[in-house]
PDB file of C-alpha atoms in Angstrom:
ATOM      1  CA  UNK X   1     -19.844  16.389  27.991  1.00  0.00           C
ATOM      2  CA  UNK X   2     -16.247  15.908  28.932  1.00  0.00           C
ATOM      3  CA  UNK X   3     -15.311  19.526  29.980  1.00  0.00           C
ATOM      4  CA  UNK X   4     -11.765  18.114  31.136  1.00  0.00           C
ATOM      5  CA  UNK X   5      -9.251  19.210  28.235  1.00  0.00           C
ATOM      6  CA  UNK X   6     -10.628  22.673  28.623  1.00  0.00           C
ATOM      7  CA  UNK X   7     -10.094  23.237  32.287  1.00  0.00           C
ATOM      8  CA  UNK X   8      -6.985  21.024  32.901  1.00  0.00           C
ATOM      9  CA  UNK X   9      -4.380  23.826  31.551  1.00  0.00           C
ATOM     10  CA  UNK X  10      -5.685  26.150  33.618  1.00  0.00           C
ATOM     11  CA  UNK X  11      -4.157  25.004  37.267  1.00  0.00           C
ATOM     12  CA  UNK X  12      -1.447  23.806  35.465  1.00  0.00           C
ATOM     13  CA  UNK X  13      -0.187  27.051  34.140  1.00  0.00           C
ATOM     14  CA  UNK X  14      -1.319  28.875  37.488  1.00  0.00           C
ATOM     15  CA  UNK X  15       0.347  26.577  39.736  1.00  0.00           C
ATOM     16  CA  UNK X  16       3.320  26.304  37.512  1.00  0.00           C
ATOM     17  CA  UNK X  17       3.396  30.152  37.463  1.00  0.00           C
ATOM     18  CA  UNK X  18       3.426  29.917  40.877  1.00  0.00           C
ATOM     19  CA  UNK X  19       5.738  27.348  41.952  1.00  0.00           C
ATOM     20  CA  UNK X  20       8.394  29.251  39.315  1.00  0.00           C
ATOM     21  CA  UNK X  21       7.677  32.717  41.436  1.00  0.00           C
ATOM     22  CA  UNK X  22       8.189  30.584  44.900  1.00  0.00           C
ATOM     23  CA  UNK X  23      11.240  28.988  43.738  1.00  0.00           C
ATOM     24  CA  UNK X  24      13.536  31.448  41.994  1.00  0.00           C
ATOM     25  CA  UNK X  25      12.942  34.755  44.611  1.00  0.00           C
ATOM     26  CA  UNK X  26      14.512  37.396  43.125  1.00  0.00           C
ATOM     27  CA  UNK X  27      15.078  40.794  45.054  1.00  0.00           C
ATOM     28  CA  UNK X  28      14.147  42.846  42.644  1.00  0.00           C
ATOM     29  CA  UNK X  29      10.612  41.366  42.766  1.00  0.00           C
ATOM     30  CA  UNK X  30       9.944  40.005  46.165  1.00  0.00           C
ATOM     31  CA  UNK X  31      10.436  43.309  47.530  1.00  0.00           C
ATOM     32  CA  UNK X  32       7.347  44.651  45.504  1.00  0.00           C
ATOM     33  CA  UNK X  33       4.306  45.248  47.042  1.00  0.00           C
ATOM     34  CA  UNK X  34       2.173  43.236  44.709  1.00  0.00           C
ATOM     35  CA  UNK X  35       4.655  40.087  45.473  1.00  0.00           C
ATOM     36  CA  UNK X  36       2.619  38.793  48.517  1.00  0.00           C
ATOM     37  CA  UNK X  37      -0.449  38.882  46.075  1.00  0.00           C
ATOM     38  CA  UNK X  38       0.396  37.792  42.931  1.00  0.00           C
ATOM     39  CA  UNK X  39       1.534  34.919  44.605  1.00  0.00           C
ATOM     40  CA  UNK X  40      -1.606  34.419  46.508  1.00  0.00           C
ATOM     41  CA  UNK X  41      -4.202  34.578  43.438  1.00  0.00           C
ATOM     42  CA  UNK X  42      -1.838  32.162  41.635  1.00  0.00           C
ATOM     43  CA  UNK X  43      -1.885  30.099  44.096  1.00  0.00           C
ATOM     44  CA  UNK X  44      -5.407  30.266  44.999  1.00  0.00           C
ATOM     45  CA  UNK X  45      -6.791  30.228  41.719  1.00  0.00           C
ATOM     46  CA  UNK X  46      -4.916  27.623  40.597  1.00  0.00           C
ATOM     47  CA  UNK X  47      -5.496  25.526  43.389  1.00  0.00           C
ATOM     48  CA  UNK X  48      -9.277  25.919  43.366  1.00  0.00           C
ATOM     49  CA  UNK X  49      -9.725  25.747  39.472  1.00  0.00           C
ATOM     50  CA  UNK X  50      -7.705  22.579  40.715  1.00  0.00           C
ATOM     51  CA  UNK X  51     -10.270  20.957  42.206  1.00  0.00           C
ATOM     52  CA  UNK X  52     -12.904  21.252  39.304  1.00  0.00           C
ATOM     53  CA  UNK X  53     -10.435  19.761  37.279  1.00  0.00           C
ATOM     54  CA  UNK X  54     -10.331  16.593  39.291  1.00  0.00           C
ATOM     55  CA  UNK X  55     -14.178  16.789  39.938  1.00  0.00           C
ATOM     56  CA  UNK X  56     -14.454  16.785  35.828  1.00  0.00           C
ATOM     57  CA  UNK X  57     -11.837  13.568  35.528  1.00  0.00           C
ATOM     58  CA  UNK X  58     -13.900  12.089  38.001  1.00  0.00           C
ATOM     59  CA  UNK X  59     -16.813  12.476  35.602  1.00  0.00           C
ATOM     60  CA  UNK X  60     -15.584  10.970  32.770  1.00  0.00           C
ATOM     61  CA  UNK X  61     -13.092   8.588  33.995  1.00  0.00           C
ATOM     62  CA  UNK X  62     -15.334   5.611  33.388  1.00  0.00           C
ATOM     63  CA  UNK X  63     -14.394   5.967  29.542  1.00  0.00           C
ATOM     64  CA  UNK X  64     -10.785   4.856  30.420  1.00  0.00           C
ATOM     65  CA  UNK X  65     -11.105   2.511  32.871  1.00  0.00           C
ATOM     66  CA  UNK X  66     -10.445  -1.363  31.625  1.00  0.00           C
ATOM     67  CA  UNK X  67      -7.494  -3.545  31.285  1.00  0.00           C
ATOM     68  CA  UNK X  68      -3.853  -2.089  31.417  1.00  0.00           C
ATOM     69  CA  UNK X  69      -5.497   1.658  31.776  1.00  0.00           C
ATOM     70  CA  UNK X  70      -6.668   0.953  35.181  1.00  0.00           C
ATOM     71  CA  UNK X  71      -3.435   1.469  36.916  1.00  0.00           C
ATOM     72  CA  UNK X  72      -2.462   4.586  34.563  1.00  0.00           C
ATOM     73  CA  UNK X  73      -6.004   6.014  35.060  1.00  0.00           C
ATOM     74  CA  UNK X  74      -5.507   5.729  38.987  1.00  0.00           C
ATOM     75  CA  UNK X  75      -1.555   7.125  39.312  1.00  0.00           C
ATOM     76  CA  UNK X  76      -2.648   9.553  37.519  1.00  0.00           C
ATOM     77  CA  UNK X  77      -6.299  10.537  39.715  1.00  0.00           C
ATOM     78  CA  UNK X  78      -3.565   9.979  42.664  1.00  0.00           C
ATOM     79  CA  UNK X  79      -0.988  12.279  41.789  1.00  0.00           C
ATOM     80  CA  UNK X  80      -3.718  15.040  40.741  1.00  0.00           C
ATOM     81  CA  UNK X  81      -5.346  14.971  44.279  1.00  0.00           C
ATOM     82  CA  UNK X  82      -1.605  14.794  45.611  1.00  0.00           C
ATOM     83  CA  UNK X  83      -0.751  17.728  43.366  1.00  0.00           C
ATOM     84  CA  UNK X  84      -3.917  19.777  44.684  1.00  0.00           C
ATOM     85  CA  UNK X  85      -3.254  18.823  48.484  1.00  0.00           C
ATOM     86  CA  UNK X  86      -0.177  20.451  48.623  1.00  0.00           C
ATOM     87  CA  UNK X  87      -1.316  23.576  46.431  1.00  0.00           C
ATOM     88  CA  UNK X  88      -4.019  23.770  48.833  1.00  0.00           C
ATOM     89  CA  UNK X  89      -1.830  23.787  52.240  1.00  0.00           C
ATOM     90  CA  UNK X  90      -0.454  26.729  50.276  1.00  0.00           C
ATOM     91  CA  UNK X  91      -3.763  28.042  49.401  1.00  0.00           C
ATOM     92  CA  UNK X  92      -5.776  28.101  52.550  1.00  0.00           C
ATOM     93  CA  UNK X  93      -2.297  29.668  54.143  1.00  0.00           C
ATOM     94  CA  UNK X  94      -2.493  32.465  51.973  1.00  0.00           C
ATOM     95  CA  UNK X  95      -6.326  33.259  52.220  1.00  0.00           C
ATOM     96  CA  UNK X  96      -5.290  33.161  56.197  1.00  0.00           C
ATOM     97  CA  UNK X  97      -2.479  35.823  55.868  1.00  0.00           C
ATOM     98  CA  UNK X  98      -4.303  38.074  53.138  1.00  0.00           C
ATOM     99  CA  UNK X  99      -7.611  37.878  55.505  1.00  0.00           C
ATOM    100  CA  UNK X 100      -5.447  38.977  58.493  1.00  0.00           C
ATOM    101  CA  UNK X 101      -3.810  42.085  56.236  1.00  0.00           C
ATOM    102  CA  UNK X 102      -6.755  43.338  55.190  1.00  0.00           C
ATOM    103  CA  UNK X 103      -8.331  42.891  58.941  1.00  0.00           C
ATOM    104  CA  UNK X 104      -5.111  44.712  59.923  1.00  0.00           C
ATOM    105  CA  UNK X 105      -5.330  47.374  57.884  1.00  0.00           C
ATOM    106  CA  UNK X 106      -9.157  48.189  58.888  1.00  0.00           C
ATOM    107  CA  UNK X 107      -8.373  47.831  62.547  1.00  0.00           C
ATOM    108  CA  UNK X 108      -5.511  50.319  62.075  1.00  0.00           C
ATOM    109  CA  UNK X 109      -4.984  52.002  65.241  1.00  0.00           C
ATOM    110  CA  UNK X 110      -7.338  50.170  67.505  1.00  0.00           C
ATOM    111  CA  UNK X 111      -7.400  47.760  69.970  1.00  0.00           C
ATOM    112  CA  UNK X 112      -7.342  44.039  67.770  1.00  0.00           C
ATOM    113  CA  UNK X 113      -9.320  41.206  68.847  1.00  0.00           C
ATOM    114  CA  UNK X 114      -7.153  38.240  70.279  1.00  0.00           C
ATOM    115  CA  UNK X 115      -8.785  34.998  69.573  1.00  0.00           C
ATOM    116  CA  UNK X 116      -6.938  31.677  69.839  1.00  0.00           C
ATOM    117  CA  UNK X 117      -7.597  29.681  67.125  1.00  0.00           C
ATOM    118  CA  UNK X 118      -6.944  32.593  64.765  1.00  0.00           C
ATOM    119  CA  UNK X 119      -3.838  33.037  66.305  1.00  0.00           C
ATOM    120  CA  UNK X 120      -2.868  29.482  66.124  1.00  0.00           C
ATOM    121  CA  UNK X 121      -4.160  29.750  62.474  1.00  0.00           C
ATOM    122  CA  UNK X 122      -1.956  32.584  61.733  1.00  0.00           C
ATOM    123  CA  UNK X 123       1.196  31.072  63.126  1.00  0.00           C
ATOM    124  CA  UNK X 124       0.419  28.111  61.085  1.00  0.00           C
ATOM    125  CA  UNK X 125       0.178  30.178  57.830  1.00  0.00           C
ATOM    126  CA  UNK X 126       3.175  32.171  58.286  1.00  0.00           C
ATOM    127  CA  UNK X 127       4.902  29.013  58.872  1.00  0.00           C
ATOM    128  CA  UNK X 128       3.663  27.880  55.720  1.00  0.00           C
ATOM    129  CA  UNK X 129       4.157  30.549  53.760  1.00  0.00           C
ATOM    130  CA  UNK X 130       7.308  32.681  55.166  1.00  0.00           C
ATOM    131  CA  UNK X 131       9.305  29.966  55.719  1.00  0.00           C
ATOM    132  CA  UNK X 132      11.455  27.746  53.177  1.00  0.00           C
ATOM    133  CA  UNK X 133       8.666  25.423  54.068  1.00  0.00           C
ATOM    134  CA  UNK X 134       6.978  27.116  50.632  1.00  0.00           C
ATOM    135  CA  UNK X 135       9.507  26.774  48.694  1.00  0.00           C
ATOM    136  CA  UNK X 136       9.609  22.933  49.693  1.00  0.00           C
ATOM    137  CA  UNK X 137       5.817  22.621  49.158  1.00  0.00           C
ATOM    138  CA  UNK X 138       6.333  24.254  45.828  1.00  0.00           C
ATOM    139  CA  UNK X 139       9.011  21.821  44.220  1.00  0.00           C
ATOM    140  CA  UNK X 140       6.847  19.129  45.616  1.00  0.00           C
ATOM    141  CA  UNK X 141       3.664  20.337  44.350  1.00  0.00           C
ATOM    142  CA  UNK X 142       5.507  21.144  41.222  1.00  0.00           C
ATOM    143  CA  UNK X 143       6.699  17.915  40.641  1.00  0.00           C
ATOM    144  CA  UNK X 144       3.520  16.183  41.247  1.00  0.00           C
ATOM    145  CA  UNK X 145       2.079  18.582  39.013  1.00  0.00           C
ATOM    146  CA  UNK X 146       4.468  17.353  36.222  1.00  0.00           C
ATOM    147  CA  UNK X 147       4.076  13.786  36.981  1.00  0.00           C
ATOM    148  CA  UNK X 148       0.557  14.128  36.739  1.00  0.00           C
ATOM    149  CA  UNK X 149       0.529  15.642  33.565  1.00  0.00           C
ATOM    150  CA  UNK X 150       3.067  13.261  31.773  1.00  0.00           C
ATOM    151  CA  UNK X 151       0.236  10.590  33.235  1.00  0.00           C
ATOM    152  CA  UNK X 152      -2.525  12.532  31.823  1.00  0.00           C
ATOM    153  CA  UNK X 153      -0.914  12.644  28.443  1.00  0.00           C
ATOM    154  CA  UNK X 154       0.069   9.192  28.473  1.00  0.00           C
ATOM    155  CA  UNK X 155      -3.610   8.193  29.167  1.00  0.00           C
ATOM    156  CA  UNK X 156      -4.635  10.238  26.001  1.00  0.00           C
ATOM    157  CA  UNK X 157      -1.972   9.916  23.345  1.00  0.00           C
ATOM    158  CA  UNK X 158       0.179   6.846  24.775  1.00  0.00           C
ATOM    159  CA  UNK X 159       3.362   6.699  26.675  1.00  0.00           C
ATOM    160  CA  UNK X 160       5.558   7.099  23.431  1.00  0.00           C
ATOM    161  CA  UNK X 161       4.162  10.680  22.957  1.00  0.00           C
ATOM    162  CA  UNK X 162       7.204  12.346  24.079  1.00  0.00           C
ATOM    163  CA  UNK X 163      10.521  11.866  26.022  1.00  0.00           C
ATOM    164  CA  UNK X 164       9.336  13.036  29.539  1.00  0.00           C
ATOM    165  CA  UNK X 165       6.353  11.350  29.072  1.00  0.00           C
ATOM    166  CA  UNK X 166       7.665   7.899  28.542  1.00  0.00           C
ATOM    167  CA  UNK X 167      10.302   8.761  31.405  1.00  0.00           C
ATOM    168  CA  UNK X 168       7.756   9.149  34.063  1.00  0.00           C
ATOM    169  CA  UNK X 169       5.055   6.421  32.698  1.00  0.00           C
ATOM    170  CA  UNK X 170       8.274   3.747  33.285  1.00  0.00           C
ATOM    171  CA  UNK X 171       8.971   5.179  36.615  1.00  0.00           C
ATOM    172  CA  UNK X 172       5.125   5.205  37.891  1.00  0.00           C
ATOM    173  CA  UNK X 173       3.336   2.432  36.137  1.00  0.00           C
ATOM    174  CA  UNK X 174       6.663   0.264  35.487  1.00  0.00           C
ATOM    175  CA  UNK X 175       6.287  -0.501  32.166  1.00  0.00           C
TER     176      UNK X 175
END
């Protein structure tokens, strides 16, 4: 059963929701409470629900291997696992800081714990995350995302299907 087409829009509009939110920071909302976490399930969601997408190309990417499809079929498996990578840096830095909140917030008052690899791991996340360093990851992510998609479609309705489409299958498979 090729379950594929039904979970493949769902990182894509999660991560794209999410790279949009990292890029274009407006006051008026990154100064919400909720920002930190809306981000973070995006982000987290996507990235995971990311993973079963791949795992479900894997399953069924036998039925378009052969011939000229082989090097389509594999830029686009490349870029997905790119695409996830980099959502996943993002990812794993959020579950880090949100952990750490909600640790904060229970230890509230008393005496916290040092230990130093979560330290290290928490220096590493804010890095990540409260830095530009996020926004870069985003637009990169982003555009992998795209990429990967415009493959994706290519691989299922041709590289004529639309402008973007035809754009990025000359650029990656040179054709």
């Amino acid at each position: 059963m090729n379950i594929h087409p039904l979970l493949v829009h769902f990182p894509i509009a999660l991560l794209t929701l999410y790279s949009m939110m990292e890029i274009g920071r407006f006051p008026a909302f990154t100064r919400q409470p909720y920002w930190f976490f809306t981000k973070a399930i995006l982000c987290i969601v996507g990235s995971f629900s990311g993973i079963l997408t791949i795992i479900s190309g894997k399953m069924i990417v036998d039925q378009f291997l052969g011939g000229s499809r082989d090097k389509l079929i594999n830029a686009h498996e490349n870029f997905a696992i790119l695409s996830i990578c980099v959502f996943l840096i993002l990812a794993i830095s959020y579950l880090i800081l949100w952990w750490n909140r909600s640790r904060e917030a229970r230890l509230t008052g008393q005496q916290q714990p040092r230990n130093g690899l979560w330290n290290v791991l928490l220096r590493v996340a804010r890095f990540v995350v409260e830095t530009p360093l996020s926004i870069l990851l985003a637009i990169i992510g982003f555009i992998a995302l795209t990429i990967t998609g415009a493959l994706g479609g290519a691989t299922v309705y041709g590289p004529d299907i639309d402008p973007v489409v035809r754009l990025v299958y000359g650029i990656v498979i040179g054709q």
